[in-house]
Coordinates of C-alpha atoms in Angstrom, one line a residue:
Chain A
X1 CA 11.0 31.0 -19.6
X2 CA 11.5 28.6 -22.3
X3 CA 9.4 29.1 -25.4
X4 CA 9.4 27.0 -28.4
X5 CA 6.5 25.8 -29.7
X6 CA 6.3 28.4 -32.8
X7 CA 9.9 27.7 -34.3
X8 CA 10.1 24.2 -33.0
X9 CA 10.8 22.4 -36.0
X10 CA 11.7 25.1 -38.0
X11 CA 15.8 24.5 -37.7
X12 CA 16.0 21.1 -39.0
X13 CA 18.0 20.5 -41.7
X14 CA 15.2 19.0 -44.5
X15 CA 14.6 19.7 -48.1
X16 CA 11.5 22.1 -47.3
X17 CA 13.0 23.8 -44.7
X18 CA 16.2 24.8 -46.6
X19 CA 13.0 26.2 -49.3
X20 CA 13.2 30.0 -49.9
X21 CA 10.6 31.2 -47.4
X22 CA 8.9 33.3 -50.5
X23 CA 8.8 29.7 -52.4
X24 CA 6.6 28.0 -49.7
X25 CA 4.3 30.7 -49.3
X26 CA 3.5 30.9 -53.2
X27 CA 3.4 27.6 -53.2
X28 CA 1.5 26.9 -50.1
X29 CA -0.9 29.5 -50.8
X30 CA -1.4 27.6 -54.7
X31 CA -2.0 24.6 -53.2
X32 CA -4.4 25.8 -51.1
X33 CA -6.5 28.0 -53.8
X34 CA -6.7 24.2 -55.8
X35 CA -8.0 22.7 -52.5
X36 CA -10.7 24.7 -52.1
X37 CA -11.5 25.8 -55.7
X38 CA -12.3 21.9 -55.7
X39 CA -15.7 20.5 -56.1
X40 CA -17.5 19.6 -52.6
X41 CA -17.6 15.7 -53.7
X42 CA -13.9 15.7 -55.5
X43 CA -13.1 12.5 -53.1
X44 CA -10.3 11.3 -55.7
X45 CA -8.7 14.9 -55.9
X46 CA -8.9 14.9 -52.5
X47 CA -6.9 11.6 -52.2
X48 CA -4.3 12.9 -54.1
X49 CA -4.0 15.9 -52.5
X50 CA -3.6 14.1 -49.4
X51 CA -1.1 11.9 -50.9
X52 CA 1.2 15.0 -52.0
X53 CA 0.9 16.3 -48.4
X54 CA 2.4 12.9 -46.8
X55 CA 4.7 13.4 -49.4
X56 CA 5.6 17.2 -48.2
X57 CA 5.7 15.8 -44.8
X58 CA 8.3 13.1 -45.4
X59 CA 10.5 15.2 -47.1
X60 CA 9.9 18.2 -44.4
X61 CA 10.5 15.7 -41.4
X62 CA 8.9 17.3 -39.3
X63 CA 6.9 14.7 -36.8
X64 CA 3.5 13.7 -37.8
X65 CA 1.7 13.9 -34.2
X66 CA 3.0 17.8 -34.6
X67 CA 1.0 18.0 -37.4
X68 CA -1.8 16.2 -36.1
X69 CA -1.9 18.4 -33.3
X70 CA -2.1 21.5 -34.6
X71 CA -5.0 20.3 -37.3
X72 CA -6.7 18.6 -33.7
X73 CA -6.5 22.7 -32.2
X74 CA -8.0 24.1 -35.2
X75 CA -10.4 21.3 -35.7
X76 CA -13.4 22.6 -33.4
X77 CA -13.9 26.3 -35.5
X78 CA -14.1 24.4 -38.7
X79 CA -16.5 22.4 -37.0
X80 CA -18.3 25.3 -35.4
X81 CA -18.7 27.5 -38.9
X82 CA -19.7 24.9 -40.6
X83 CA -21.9 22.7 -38.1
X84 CA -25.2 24.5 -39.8
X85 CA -24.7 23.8 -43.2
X86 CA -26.7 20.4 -43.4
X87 CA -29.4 21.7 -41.8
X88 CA -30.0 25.5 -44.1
X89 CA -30.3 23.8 -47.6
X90 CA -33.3 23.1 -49.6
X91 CA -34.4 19.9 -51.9
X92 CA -34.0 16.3 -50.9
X93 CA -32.9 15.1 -47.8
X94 CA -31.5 11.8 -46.1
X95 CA -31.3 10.0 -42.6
X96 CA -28.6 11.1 -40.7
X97 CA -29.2 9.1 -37.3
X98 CA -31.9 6.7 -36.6
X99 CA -32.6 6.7 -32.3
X100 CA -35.5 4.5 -32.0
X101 CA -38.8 5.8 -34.3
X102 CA -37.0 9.2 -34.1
X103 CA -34.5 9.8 -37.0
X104 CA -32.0 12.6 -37.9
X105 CA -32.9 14.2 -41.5
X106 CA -30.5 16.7 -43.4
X107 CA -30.4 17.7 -46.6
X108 CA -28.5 15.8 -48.9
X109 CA -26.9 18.9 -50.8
X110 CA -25.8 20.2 -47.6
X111 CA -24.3 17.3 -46.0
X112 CA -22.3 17.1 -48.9
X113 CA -21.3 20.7 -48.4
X114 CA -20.6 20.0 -44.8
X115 CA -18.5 17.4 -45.6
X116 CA -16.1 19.2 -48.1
X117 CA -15.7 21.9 -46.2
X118 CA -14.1 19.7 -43.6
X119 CA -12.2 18.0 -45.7
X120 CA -10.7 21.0 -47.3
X121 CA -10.4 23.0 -44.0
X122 CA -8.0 20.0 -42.6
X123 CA -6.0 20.0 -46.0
X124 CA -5.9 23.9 -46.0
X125 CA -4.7 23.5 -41.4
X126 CA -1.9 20.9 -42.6
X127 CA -0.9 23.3 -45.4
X128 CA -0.1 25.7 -43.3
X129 CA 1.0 23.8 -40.5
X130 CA 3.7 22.8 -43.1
X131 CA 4.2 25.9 -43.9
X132 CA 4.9 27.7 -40.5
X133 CA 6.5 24.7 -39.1
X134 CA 9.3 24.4 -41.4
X135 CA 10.2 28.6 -41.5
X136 CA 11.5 30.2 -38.7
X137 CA 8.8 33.2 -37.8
X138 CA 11.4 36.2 -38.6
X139 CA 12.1 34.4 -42.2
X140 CA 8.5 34.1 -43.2
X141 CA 7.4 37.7 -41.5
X142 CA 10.2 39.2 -43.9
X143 CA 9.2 36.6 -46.9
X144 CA 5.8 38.6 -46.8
X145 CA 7.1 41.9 -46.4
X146 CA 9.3 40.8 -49.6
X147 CA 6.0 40.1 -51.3
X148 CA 4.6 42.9 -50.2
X149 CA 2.1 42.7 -47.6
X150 CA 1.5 45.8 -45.9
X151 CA 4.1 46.7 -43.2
X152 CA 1.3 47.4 -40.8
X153 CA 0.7 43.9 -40.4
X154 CA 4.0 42.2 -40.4
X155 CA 4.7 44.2 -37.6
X156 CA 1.5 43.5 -35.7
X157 CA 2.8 40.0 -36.7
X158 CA 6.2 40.2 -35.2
X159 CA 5.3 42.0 -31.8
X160 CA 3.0 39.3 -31.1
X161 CA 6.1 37.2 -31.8
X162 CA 7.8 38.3 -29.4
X163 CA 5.6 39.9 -26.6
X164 CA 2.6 36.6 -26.3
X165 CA 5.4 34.7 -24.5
X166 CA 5.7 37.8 -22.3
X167 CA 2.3 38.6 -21.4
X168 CA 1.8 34.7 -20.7
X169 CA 4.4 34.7 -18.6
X170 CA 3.0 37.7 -16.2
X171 CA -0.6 36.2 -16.8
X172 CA 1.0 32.8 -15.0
X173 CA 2.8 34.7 -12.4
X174 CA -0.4 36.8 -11.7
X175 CA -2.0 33.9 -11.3
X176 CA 0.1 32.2 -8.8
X177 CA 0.0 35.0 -7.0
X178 CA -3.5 34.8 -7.3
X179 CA -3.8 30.9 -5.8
X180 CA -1.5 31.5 -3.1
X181 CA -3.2 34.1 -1.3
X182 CA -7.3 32.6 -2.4
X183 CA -6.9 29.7 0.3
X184 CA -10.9 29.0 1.1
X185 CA -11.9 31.8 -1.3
X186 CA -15.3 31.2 -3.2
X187 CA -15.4 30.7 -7.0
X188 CA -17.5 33.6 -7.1
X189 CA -14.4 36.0 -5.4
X190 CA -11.5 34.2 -7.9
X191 CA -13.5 34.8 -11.1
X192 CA -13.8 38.7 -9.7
X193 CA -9.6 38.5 -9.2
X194 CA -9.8 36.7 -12.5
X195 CA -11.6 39.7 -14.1
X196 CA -9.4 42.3 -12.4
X197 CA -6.2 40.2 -13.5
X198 CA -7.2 40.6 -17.1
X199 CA -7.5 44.2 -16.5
X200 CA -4.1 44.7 -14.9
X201 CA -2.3 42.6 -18.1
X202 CA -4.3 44.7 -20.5
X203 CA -3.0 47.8 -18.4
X204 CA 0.9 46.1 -18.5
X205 CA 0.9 45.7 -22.0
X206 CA -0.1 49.5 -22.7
X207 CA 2.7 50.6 -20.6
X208 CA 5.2 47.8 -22.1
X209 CA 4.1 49.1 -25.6
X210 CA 5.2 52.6 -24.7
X211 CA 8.5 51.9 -22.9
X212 CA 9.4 49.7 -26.3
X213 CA 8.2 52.4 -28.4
X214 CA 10.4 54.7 -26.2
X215 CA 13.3 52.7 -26.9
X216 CA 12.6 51.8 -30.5
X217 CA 12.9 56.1 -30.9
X218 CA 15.8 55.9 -29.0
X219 CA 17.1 53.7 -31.7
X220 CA 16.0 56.2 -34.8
X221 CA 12.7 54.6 -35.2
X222 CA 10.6 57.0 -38.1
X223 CA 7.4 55.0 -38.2
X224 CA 8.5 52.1 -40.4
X225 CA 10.7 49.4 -39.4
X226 CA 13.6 48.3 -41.9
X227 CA 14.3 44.8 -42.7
X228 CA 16.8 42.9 -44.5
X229 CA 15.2 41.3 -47.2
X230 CA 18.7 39.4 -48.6
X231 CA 16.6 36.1 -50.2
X232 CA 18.0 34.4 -52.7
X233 CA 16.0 31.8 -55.3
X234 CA 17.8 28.9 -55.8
X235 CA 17.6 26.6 -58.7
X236 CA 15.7 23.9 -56.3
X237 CA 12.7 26.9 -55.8
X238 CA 12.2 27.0 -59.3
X239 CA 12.2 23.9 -59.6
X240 CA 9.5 22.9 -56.5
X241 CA 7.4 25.5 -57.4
X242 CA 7.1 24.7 -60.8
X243 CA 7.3 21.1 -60.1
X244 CA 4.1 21.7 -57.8
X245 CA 2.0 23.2 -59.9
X246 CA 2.8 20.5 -62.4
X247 CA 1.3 18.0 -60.1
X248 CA -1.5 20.3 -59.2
X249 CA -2.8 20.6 -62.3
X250 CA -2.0 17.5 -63.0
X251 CA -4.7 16.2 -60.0
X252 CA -7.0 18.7 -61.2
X253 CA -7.1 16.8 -64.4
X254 CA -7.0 13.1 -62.9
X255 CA -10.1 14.1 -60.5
X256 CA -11.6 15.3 -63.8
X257 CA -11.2 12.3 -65.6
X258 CA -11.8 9.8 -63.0
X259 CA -13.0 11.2 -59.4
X260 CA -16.9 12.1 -61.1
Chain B
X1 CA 40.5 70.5 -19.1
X2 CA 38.5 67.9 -21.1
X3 CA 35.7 68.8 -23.4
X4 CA 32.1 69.4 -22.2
X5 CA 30.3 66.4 -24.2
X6 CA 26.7 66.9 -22.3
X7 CA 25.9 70.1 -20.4
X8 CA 22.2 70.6 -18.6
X9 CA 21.1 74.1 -17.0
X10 CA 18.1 74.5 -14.9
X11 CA 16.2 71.5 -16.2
X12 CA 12.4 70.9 -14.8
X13 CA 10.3 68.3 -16.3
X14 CA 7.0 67.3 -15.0
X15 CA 4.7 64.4 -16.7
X16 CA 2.0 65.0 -18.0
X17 CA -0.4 64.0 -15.5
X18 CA 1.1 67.0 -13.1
X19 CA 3.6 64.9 -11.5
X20 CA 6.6 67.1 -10.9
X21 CA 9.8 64.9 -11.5
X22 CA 13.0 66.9 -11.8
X23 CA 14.0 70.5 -10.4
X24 CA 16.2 72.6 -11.7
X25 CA 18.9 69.9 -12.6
X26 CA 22.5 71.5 -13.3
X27 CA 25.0 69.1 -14.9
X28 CA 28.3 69.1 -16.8
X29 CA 29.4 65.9 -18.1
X30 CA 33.3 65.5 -20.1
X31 CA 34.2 63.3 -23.0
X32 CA 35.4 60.4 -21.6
X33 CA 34.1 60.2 -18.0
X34 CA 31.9 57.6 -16.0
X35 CA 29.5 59.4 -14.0
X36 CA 26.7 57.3 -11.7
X37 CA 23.7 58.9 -10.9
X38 CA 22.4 56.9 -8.1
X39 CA 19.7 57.6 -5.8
X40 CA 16.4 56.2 -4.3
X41 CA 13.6 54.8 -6.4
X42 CA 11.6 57.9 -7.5
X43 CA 14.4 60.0 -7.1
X44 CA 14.4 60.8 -11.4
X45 CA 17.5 58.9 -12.7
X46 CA 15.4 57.1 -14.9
X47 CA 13.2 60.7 -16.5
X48 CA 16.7 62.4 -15.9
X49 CA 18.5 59.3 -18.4
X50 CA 15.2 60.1 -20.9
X51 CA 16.6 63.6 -21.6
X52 CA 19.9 62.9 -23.0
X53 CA 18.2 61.6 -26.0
X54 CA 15.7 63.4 -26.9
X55 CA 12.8 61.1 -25.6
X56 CA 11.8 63.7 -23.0
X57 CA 12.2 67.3 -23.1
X58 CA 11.6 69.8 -20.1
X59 CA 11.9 73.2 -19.9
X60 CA 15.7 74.6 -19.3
X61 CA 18.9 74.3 -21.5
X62 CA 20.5 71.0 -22.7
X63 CA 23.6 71.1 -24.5
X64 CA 24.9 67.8 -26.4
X65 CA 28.4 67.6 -27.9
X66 CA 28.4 71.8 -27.6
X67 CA 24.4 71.7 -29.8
X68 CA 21.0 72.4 -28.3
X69 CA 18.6 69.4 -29.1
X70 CA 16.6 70.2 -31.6
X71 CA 14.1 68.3 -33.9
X72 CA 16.8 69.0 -36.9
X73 CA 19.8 67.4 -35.1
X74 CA 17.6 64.7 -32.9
X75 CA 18.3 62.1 -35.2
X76 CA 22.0 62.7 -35.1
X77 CA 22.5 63.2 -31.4
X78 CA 20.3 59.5 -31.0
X79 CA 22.9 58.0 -33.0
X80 CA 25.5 59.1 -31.0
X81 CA 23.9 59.0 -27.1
X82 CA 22.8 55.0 -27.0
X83 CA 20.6 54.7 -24.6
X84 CA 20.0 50.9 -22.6
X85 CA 16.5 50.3 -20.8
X86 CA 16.2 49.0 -17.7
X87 CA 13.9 45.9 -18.7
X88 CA 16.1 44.2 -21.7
X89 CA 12.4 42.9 -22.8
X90 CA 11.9 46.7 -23.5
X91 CA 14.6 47.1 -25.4
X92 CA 14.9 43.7 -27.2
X93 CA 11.4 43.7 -29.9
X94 CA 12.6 42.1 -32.9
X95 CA 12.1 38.7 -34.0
X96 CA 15.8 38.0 -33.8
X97 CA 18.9 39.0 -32.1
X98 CA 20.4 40.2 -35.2
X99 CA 17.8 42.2 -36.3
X100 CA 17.6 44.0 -32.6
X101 CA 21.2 44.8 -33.2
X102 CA 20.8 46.2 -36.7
X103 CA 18.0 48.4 -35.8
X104 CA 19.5 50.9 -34.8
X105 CA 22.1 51.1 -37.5
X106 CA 19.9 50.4 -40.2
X107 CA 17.7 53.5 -39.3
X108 CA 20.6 55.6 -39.4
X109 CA 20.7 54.2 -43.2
X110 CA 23.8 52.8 -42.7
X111 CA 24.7 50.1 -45.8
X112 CA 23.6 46.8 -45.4
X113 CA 27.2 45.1 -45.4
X114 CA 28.0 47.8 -42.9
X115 CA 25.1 46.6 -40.6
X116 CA 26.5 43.2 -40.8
X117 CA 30.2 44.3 -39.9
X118 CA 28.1 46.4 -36.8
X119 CA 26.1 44.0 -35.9
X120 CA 28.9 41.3 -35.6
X121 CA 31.6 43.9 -34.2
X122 CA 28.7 44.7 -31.4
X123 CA 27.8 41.2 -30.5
X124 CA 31.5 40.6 -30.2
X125 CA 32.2 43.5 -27.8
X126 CA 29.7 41.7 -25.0
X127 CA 30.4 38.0 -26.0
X128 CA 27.1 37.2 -27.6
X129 CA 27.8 36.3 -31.0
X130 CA 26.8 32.9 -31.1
X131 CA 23.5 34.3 -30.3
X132 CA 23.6 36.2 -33.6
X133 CA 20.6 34.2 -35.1
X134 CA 18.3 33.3 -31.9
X135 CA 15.5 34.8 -30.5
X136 CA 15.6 37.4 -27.9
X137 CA 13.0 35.2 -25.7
X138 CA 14.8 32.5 -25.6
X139 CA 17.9 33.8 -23.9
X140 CA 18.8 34.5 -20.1
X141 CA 18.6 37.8 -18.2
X142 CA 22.3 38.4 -18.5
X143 CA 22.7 37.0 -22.2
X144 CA 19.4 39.9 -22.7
X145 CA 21.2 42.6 -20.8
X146 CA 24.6 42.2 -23.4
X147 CA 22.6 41.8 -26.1
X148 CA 20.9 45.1 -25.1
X149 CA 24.0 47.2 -24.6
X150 CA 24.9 45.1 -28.2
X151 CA 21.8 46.9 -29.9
X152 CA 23.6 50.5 -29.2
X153 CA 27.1 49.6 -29.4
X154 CA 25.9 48.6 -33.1
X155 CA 25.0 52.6 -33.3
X156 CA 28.2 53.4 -32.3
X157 CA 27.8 55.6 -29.7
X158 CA 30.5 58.3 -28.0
X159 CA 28.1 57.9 -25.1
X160 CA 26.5 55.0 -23.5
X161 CA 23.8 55.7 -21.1
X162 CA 22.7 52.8 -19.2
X163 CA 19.3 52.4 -16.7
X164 CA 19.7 50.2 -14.0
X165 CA 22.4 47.6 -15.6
X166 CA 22.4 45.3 -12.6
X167 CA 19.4 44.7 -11.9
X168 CA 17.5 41.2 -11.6
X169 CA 21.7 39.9 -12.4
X170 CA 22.8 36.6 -10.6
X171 CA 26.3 37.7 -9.0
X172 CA 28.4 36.2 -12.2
X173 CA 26.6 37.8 -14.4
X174 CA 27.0 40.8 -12.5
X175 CA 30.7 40.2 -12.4
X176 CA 31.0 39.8 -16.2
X177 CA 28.7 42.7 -16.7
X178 CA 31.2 45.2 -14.5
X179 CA 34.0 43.6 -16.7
X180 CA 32.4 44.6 -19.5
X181 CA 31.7 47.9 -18.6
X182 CA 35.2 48.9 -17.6
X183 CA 36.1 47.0 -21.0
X184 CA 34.0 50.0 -23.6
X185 CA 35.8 53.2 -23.2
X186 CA 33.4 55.9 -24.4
X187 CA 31.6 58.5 -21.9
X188 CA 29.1 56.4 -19.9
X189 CA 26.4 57.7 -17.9
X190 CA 25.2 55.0 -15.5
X191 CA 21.7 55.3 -13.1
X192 CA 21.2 53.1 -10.4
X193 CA 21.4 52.1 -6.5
X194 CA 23.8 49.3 -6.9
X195 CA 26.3 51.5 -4.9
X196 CA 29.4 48.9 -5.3
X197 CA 28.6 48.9 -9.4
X198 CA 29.2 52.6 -9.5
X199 CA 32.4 51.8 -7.3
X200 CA 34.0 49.7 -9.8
X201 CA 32.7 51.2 -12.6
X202 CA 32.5 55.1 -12.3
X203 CA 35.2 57.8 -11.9
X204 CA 32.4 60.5 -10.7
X205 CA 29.3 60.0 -8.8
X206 CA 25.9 62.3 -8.5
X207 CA 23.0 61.7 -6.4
X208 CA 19.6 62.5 -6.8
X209 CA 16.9 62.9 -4.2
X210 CA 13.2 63.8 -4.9
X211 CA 14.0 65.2 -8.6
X212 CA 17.1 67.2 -7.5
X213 CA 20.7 66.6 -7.2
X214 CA 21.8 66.6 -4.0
X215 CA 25.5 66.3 -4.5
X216 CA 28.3 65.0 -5.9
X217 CA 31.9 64.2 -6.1
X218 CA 34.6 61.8 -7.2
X219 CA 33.5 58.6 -6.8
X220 CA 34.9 56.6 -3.2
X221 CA 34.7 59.6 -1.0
X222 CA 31.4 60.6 -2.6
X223 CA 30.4 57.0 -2.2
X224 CA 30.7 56.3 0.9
X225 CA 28.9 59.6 2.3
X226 CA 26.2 58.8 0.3
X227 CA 25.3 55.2 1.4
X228 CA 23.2 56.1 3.6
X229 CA 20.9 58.2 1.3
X230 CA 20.0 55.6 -1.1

């Protein structure tokens, strides 16, 4: 099987891609602290930071529908956390929707809440969109060992990297296997082979996890796995990152000035 | 006569559930030979192939390069008897291809300009250097398999144990994998029931039925009594 869709973009030749990995997450990570250390109602910081992003996304080329997508995926749990926050706040409130003599009231503080919160949580997606788009996996798992996030989770992190395609590929094979023997079967029967397909992948993956452990002892494994960490800032890292938080602060201070 | 590089007396191993998979296995391996254990499936190549690394240990004596295994000297003896899964998914867990290769030699502490030299020298050896900076699933069943004899050639290895090599292999890849077999010249222990593998591959031949060995014998004449069998 073919699987892509995590380092799809992350080989072309652009400006941000050729980034050191440890650059983009510091910087990534910055940018992301002054989006939502922002005020709720920052609408002209906002702007700009959306302007910077376009800019990040030209020089990244990476396609924007890519981006899009991913933000469009992610979209429904910012939605879903944040859904109630109109509605739990006290003091004055407005009309939401008028239907006929009935009409939708919220408060106004939280509305405003509600709507930051989007706004931020689709800045923060396309940050790290960018981000994991333009680094191949490997280079940003060892980027974050580098800057030393524990080892326990990079490689929790890198198995998933390589065993999700795995396990989606028996999933699928199970179930064709599944629809070509469930001809006139009733829902009720495939959601019970459903339930016991789940239980045979969660069975598979135990086993594969001890036959790779086997081999990973095979191969000297002593509990910790060694990486290469051979990075190498280049003048152009210094330079973004320091360029960055020029312009961040920089917007912090425009949106002060003008954005209230 | 040529030295004794792996020698096994009265070996029993049963898993831990109670299931009794070898019997008193006797066998003398020399530097340099290819031996294929073949037999049914559940005959115990594949729990017999655990046991010259360490992985598994049952009760009776097993002597590597002239040394009992012991937890001292397990490290050592790992380095030197690589051993090759029979899924390549098993054996292939790192992001990339070149950091599957230098696993090995970078837990043996090897220098990191050494790795490099390993890892490229290994990739070489089975025609997969291009591959050097992919990812293991993105490659082809063969292009795995090389790639996972590439991860313990890395370790340099005086022998190469190998589980099933041919298995799930398209005929060409097949081909290229029994050229590449006859190619590496170190004492190679090879399981499996692809009878006409062993034939082009293997000087000497054991067979294994129901946790025992059955017999053995140089490889043709052995061969072709034991077809039937397996």
């Amino acid at each position: 099987m073919n699987h892509s869709f995590i380092d799809e973009h992350s080989h072309i030749d652009s400006f941000l891609n050729r980034l050191d990995a440890r650059t983009k997450i510091i910087s990534f990570f910055t940018l992301i602290l002054f989006i939502i250390l922002s005020r709720p109602d920052a609408y002209f910081g906002f702007a700009l930071y959306t302007l910077l992003l376009i800019i990040l996304i030209i020089f990244s080329q990476i396609p924007l529908s890519y981006i899009l997508k991913r933000c469009l995926v992610v979209l429904p749990f910012i939605l879903m956390t944040s859904a109630l926050l109109p509605f739990g706040q006290q003091g004055e409130s407005i009309v939401l929707m008028k239907v006929g003599d009935m009409s939708i009231r919220v408060a106004a503080a939280g509305w405003l809440i509600f709507k930051g919160v989007l706004i931020k949580g689709v800045l923060s997606i396309i940050c790290l969109t960018l981000l994991t788009a333009s680094t191949p996996f490997s280079e940003l798992l060892a980027a974050l060992e580098a800057l030393k996030c524990p080892k326990i989770i990079t490689m929790i992190l890198s198995f998933m990297y390589r065993y999700v395609f795995l396990i989606e590929d028996e999933a699928m094979k199970m179930r064709r296997a599944m629809k070509s023997r469930s001809a006139g079967h009733s829902r009720w029967l495939q959601l019970k082979a459903i339930a016991n397909m789940i239980g045979v992948l969660f069975i598979r993956s135990y086993e594969r996890g001890e036959t790779v452990y086997l081999a990973m002892c095979s191969r000297g494994f002593d509990g910790t796995i060694k990486r290469d960490h051979s990075f190498d800032f280049k003048k152009t890292d210094y330079a973004f990152a320091t360029n960055l938080f020029v312009i961040l602060i920089g917007i912090k201070f425009l949106d002060n000035i003008f954005g209230r | 006569m040529e030295d004794k590089i792996i020698n096994i007396k009265n070996l029993n191993y049963s898993y831990p559930d109670g299931t009794a998979a070898l019997y008193d296995i006797n066998l003398e391996i020399r530097e340099g030979e290819s031996l294929g254990i073949i037999g049914s499936n559940g005959a115990g190549k594949s729990t017999l192939l655990l046991h010259f690394n360490g992985i598994l240990c049952g009760s009776g004596e097993i002597d590597i390069f002239g040394e009992k295994l012991t937890d001292k000297n397990l490290a050592q003896i790992r380095g030197a008897v690589g051993l090759v899964f029979q899924d390549p998914d098993s054996q292939l867990f790192m992001p990339t291809v070149s950091e599957d290769v230098g696993f090995g030699p970078r837990n043996m502490g090897m220098p990191e300009h050494e790795i490099d030299k390993s890892v490229h020298r290994a990739l070489e050896e089975v025609d997969m250097l291009p591959a050097l900076k992919r990812s293991s699933h993105h490659l082809s069943v063969g292009e795995k398999k090389r790639i996972a004899i590439a991860t313990v050639l890395s370790m340099n290895p005086q022998i190469l144990v190998m589980d099933e090599p041919s298995s799930n292999l398209d005929p060409k890849h097949r081909r290229e994998l029994i050229v590449l077999l006859n190619r590496l010249k170190m004492t190679k222990i090879i399981a499996t029931h692809d009878l006409d593998l062993i034939a082009q591959t293997c000087s000497r031949v054991v067979l294994m039925q129901e946790g025992k060995i059955i017999g053995g014998g140089s490889c043709p004449e052995f061969l072709a009594k034991a077809a039937a069998l397996c």
